[in-house]
Amino acid sequence: MIYIQLIGYVAGALNTFCFLPQVIKIWHTKQTRDLSLPMYIANTTGTILWCLYGVLVAQPPIWIANGVALFLIGSILILKIKHG
Amino acid sequence: MIYIQLIGYVAGALNTFCFLPQVIKIWHTKQTRDLSLPMYIANTTGTILWCLYGVLVAQPPIWIANGVALFLIGSILILKIKHG
């Protein structure tokens, strides 16, 4: 069972930190034209709701992982609104 | 408790289908220059691992939701590789 949990942790880490390269790329290029605004509005909203869910069911792994993801996804949304 | 579950379902639906507007946008513009390739490689890998995790722990909600997300995220990755 321990390797199943490991798969879950690696999956969670990848899907949380995958947004970091996009933040860094925008930071360098200041270009966001090809990014979908509705995608980042929906993803930010969904991640806020996951944080809320994690708090309501008292599961720190859920709200901590989604809190980190929210910081990154929210940054992309703000940069998309700023750069157009 | 029912409203907490509802928050979870809405969060899951938003974070699964949020990638659809990005697929549609690329379909129309054929432009993916501003998208981060490492982001979509990591996100596709993470979502494959979530599907595997869902199968291994016999939780259909996990592998079904991530299977739909994988179709969308994988499509963006293929379009990014195609259009550069």
mmCIF file of N, CA, C and O in Angstrom, chain B residues 3-41:
data_model
loop_
_atom_site.group_PDB
_atom_site.id
_atom_site.type_symbol
_atom_site.label_atom_id
_atom_site.label_comp_id
_atom_site.label_asym_id
_atom_site.label_seq_id
_atom_site.Cartn_x
_atom_site.Cartn_y
_atom_site.Cartn_z
ATOM 1 N N TYR B 3 -23.905 20.315 1.919
ATOM 2 C CA TYR B 3 -23.372 21.489 1.209
ATOM 3 C C TYR B 3 -21.853 21.414 1.093
ATOM 4 O O TYR B 3 -21.270 21.939 0.136
ATOM 5 N N ILE B 4 -21.198 20.735 2.044
ATOM 6 C CA ILE B 4 -19.744 20.555 1.943
ATOM 7 C C ILE B 4 -19.417 19.642 0.751
ATOM 8 O O ILE B 4 -18.530 19.942 -0.053
ATOM 9 N N GLN B 5 -20.175 18.552 0.613
ATOM 10 C CA GLN B 5 -19.988 17.654 -0.541
ATOM 11 C C GLN B 5 -20.228 18.393 -1.855
ATOM 12 O O GLN B 5 -19.499 18.206 -2.829
ATOM 13 N N LEU B 6 -21.255 19.267 -1.849
ATOM 14 C CA LEU B 6 -21.572 20.045 -3.051
ATOM 15 C C LEU B 6 -20.396 20.934 -3.444
ATOM 16 O O LEU B 6 -20.040 21.034 -4.625
ATOM 17 N N ILE B 7 -19.768 21.575 -2.427
ATOM 18 C CA ILE B 7 -18.581 22.412 -2.685
ATOM 19 C C ILE B 7 -17.486 21.567 -3.335
ATOM 20 O O ILE B 7 -16.863 21.982 -4.312
ATOM 21 N N GLY B 8 -17.293 20.349 -2.829
ATOM 22 C CA GLY B 8 -16.287 19.441 -3.391
ATOM 23 C C GLY B 8 -16.591 19.070 -4.838
ATOM 24 O O GLY B 8 -15.692 19.079 -5.687
ATOM 25 N N TYR B 9 -17.861 18.780 -5.126
ATOM 26 C CA TYR B 9 -18.237 18.411 -6.495
ATOM 27 C C TYR B 9 -18.062 19.588 -7.469
ATOM 28 O O TYR B 9 -17.578 19.409 -8.592
ATOM 29 N N VAL B 10 -18.464 20.798 -7.019
ATOM 30 C CA VAL B 10 -18.315 21.988 -7.881
ATOM 31 C C VAL B 10 -16.825 22.266 -8.117
ATOM 32 O O VAL B 10 -16.408 22.548 -9.245
ATOM 33 N N ALA B 11 -16.013 22.162 -7.038
ATOM 34 C CA ALA B 11 -14.566 22.374 -7.159
ATOM 35 C C ALA B 11 -13.962 21.376 -8.152
ATOM 36 O O ALA B 11 -13.186 21.749 -9.035
ATOM 37 N N GLY B 12 -14.356 20.100 -8.020
ATOM 38 C CA GLY B 12 -13.842 19.063 -8.915
ATOM 39 C C GLY B 12 -14.239 19.301 -10.361
ATOM 40 O O GLY B 12 -13.418 19.149 -11.267
ATOM 41 N N ALA B 13 -15.498 19.699 -10.570
ATOM 42 C CA ALA B 13 -15.975 19.963 -11.929
ATOM 43 C C ALA B 13 -15.231 21.146 -12.549
ATOM 44 O O ALA B 13 -14.803 21.079 -13.709
ATOM 45 N N LEU B 14 -15.041 22.218 -11.763
ATOM 46 C CA LEU B 14 -14.338 23.404 -12.273
ATOM 47 C C LEU B 14 -12.896 23.065 -12.638
ATOM 48 O O LEU B 14 -12.410 23.447 -13.706
ATOM 49 N N ASN B 15 -12.191 22.332 -11.751
ATOM 50 C CA ASN B 15 -10.779 22.023 -11.999
ATOM 51 C C ASN B 15 -10.594 20.926 -13.050
ATOM 52 O O ASN B 15 -9.479 20.730 -13.538
ATOM 53 N N THR B 16 -11.681 20.220 -13.410
ATOM 54 C CA THR B 16 -11.605 19.242 -14.499
ATOM 55 C C THR B 16 -11.875 19.912 -15.842
ATOM 56 O O THR B 16 -11.116 19.741 -16.799
ATOM 57 N N PHE B 17 -12.958 20.705 -15.895
ATOM 58 C CA PHE B 17 -13.394 21.271 -17.181
ATOM 59 C C PHE B 17 -12.772 22.636 -17.493
ATOM 60 O O PHE B 17 -12.986 23.171 -18.580
ATOM 61 N N CYS B 18 -11.984 23.204 -16.557
ATOM 62 C CA CYS B 18 -11.377 24.520 -16.779
ATOM 63 C C CYS B 18 -10.450 24.508 -17.994
ATOM 64 O O CYS B 18 -10.215 25.558 -18.604
ATOM 65 N N PHE B 19 -9.935 23.310 -18.359
ATOM 66 C CA PHE B 19 -8.985 23.238 -19.480
ATOM 67 C C PHE B 19 -9.676 23.292 -20.847
ATOM 68 O O PHE B 19 -9.024 23.541 -21.862
ATOM 69 N N LEU B 20 -11.010 23.095 -20.866
ATOM 70 C CA LEU B 20 -11.749 23.098 -22.132
ATOM 71 C C LEU B 20 -11.630 24.431 -22.886
ATOM 72 O O LEU B 20 -11.370 24.424 -24.104
ATOM 73 N N PRO B 21 -11.804 25.603 -22.192
ATOM 74 C CA PRO B 21 -11.661 26.880 -22.927
ATOM 75 C C PRO B 21 -10.277 27.047 -23.567
ATOM 76 O O PRO B 21 -10.159 27.653 -24.638
ATOM 77 N N GLN B 22 -9.232 26.488 -22.916
ATOM 78 C CA GLN B 22 -7.877 26.581 -23.488
ATOM 79 C C GLN B 22 -7.763 25.734 -24.759
ATOM 80 O O GLN B 22 -7.154 26.169 -25.742
ATOM 81 N N VAL B 23 -8.365 24.535 -24.736
ATOM 82 C CA VAL B 23 -8.363 23.679 -25.930
ATOM 83 C C VAL B 23 -9.073 24.402 -27.081
ATOM 84 O O VAL B 23 -8.565 24.467 -28.204
ATOM 85 N N ILE B 24 -10.249 24.990 -26.784
ATOM 86 C CA ILE B 24 -11.046 25.684 -27.815
ATOM 87 C C ILE B 24 -10.271 26.883 -28.359
ATOM 88 O O ILE B 24 -10.238 27.119 -29.570
ATOM 89 N N LYS B 25 -9.612 27.636 -27.450
ATOM 90 C CA LYS B 25 -8.849 28.819 -27.874
ATOM 91 C C LYS B 25 -7.735 28.427 -28.852
ATOM 92 O O LYS B 25 -7.563 29.059 -29.890
ATOM 93 N N ILE B 26 -6.992 27.363 -28.510
ATOM 94 C CA ILE B 26 -5.897 26.921 -29.390
ATOM 95 C C ILE B 26 -6.465 26.407 -30.705
ATOM 96 O O ILE B 26 -5.905 26.642 -31.780
ATOM 97 N N TRP B 27 -7.588 25.692 -30.631
ATOM 98 C CA TRP B 27 -8.254 25.161 -31.827
ATOM 99 C C TRP B 27 -8.537 26.293 -32.824
ATOM 100 O O TRP B 27 -8.377 26.133 -34.025
ATOM 101 N N HIS B 28 -8.953 27.466 -32.279
ATOM 102 C CA HIS B 28 -9.282 28.609 -33.141
ATOM 103 C C HIS B 28 -8.040 29.360 -33.615
ATOM 104 O O HIS B 28 -7.931 29.698 -34.789
ATOM 105 N N THR B 29 -7.095 29.627 -32.677
ATOM 106 C CA THR B 29 -5.973 30.521 -33.009
ATOM 107 C C THR B 29 -4.755 29.773 -33.567
ATOM 108 O O THR B 29 -3.929 30.385 -34.233
ATOM 109 N N LYS B 30 -4.609 28.462 -33.240
ATOM 110 C CA LYS B 30 -3.409 27.665 -33.583
ATOM 111 C C LYS B 30 -2.141 28.258 -32.954
ATOM 112 O O LYS B 30 -1.035 28.007 -33.438
ATOM 113 N N GLN B 31 -2.305 29.075 -31.909
ATOM 114 C CA GLN B 31 -1.165 29.735 -31.255
ATOM 115 C C GLN B 31 -0.975 29.196 -29.853
ATOM 116 O O GLN B 31 -1.913 29.205 -29.040
ATOM 117 N N THR B 32 0.248 28.728 -29.535
ATOM 118 C CA THR B 32 0.523 28.194 -28.197
ATOM 119 C C THR B 32 1.849 28.718 -27.639
ATOM 120 O O THR B 32 2.329 28.215 -26.624
ATOM 121 N N ARG B 33 2.419 29.753 -28.290
ATOM 122 C CA ARG B 33 3.759 30.227 -27.929
ATOM 123 C C ARG B 33 3.877 30.597 -26.443
ATOM 124 O O ARG B 33 4.908 30.329 -25.809
ATOM 125 N N ASP B 34 2.825 31.237 -25.884
ATOM 126 C CA ASP B 34 2.903 31.734 -24.505
ATOM 127 C C ASP B 34 2.659 30.647 -23.462
ATOM 128 O O ASP B 34 2.841 30.885 -22.266
ATOM 129 N N LEU B 35 2.234 29.451 -23.914
ATOM 130 C CA LEU B 35 1.991 28.345 -22.966
ATOM 131 C C LEU B 35 3.317 27.681 -22.594
ATOM 132 O O LEU B 35 4.202 27.517 -23.444
ATOM 133 N N SER B 36 3.444 27.288 -21.323
ATOM 134 C CA SER B 36 4.663 26.650 -20.830
ATOM 135 C C SER B 36 4.622 25.142 -21.113
ATOM 136 O O SER B 36 3.751 24.434 -20.600
ATOM 137 N N LEU B 37 5.584 24.657 -21.911
ATOM 138 C CA LEU B 37 5.676 23.221 -22.196
ATOM 139 C C LEU B 37 5.928 22.395 -20.916
ATOM 140 O O LEU B 37 5.233 21.397 -20.697
ATOM 141 N N PRO B 38 6.886 22.817 -20.045
ATOM 142 C CA PRO B 38 7.090 22.042 -18.805
ATOM 143 C C PRO B 38 5.826 21.963 -17.946
ATOM 144 O O PRO B 38 5.590 20.945 -17.286
ATOM 145 N N MET B 39 4.999 23.030 -17.943
ATOM 146 C CA MET B 39 3.743 22.974 -17.178
ATOM 147 C C MET B 39 2.864 21.838 -17.677
ATOM 148 O O MET B 39 2.348 21.049 -16.873
ATOM 149 N N TYR B 40 2.714 21.719 -18.997
ATOM 150 C CA TYR B 40 1.791 20.711 -19.521
ATOM 151 C C TYR B 40 2.373 19.299 -19.478
ATOM 152 O O TYR B 40 1.615 18.336 -19.363
ATOM 153 N N ILE B 41 3.709 19.189 -19.537
ATOM 154 C CA ILE B 41 4.333 17.867 -19.330
ATOM 155 C C ILE B 41 4.095 17.411 -17.883
ATOM 156 O O ILE B 41 3.659 16.276 -17.640
#
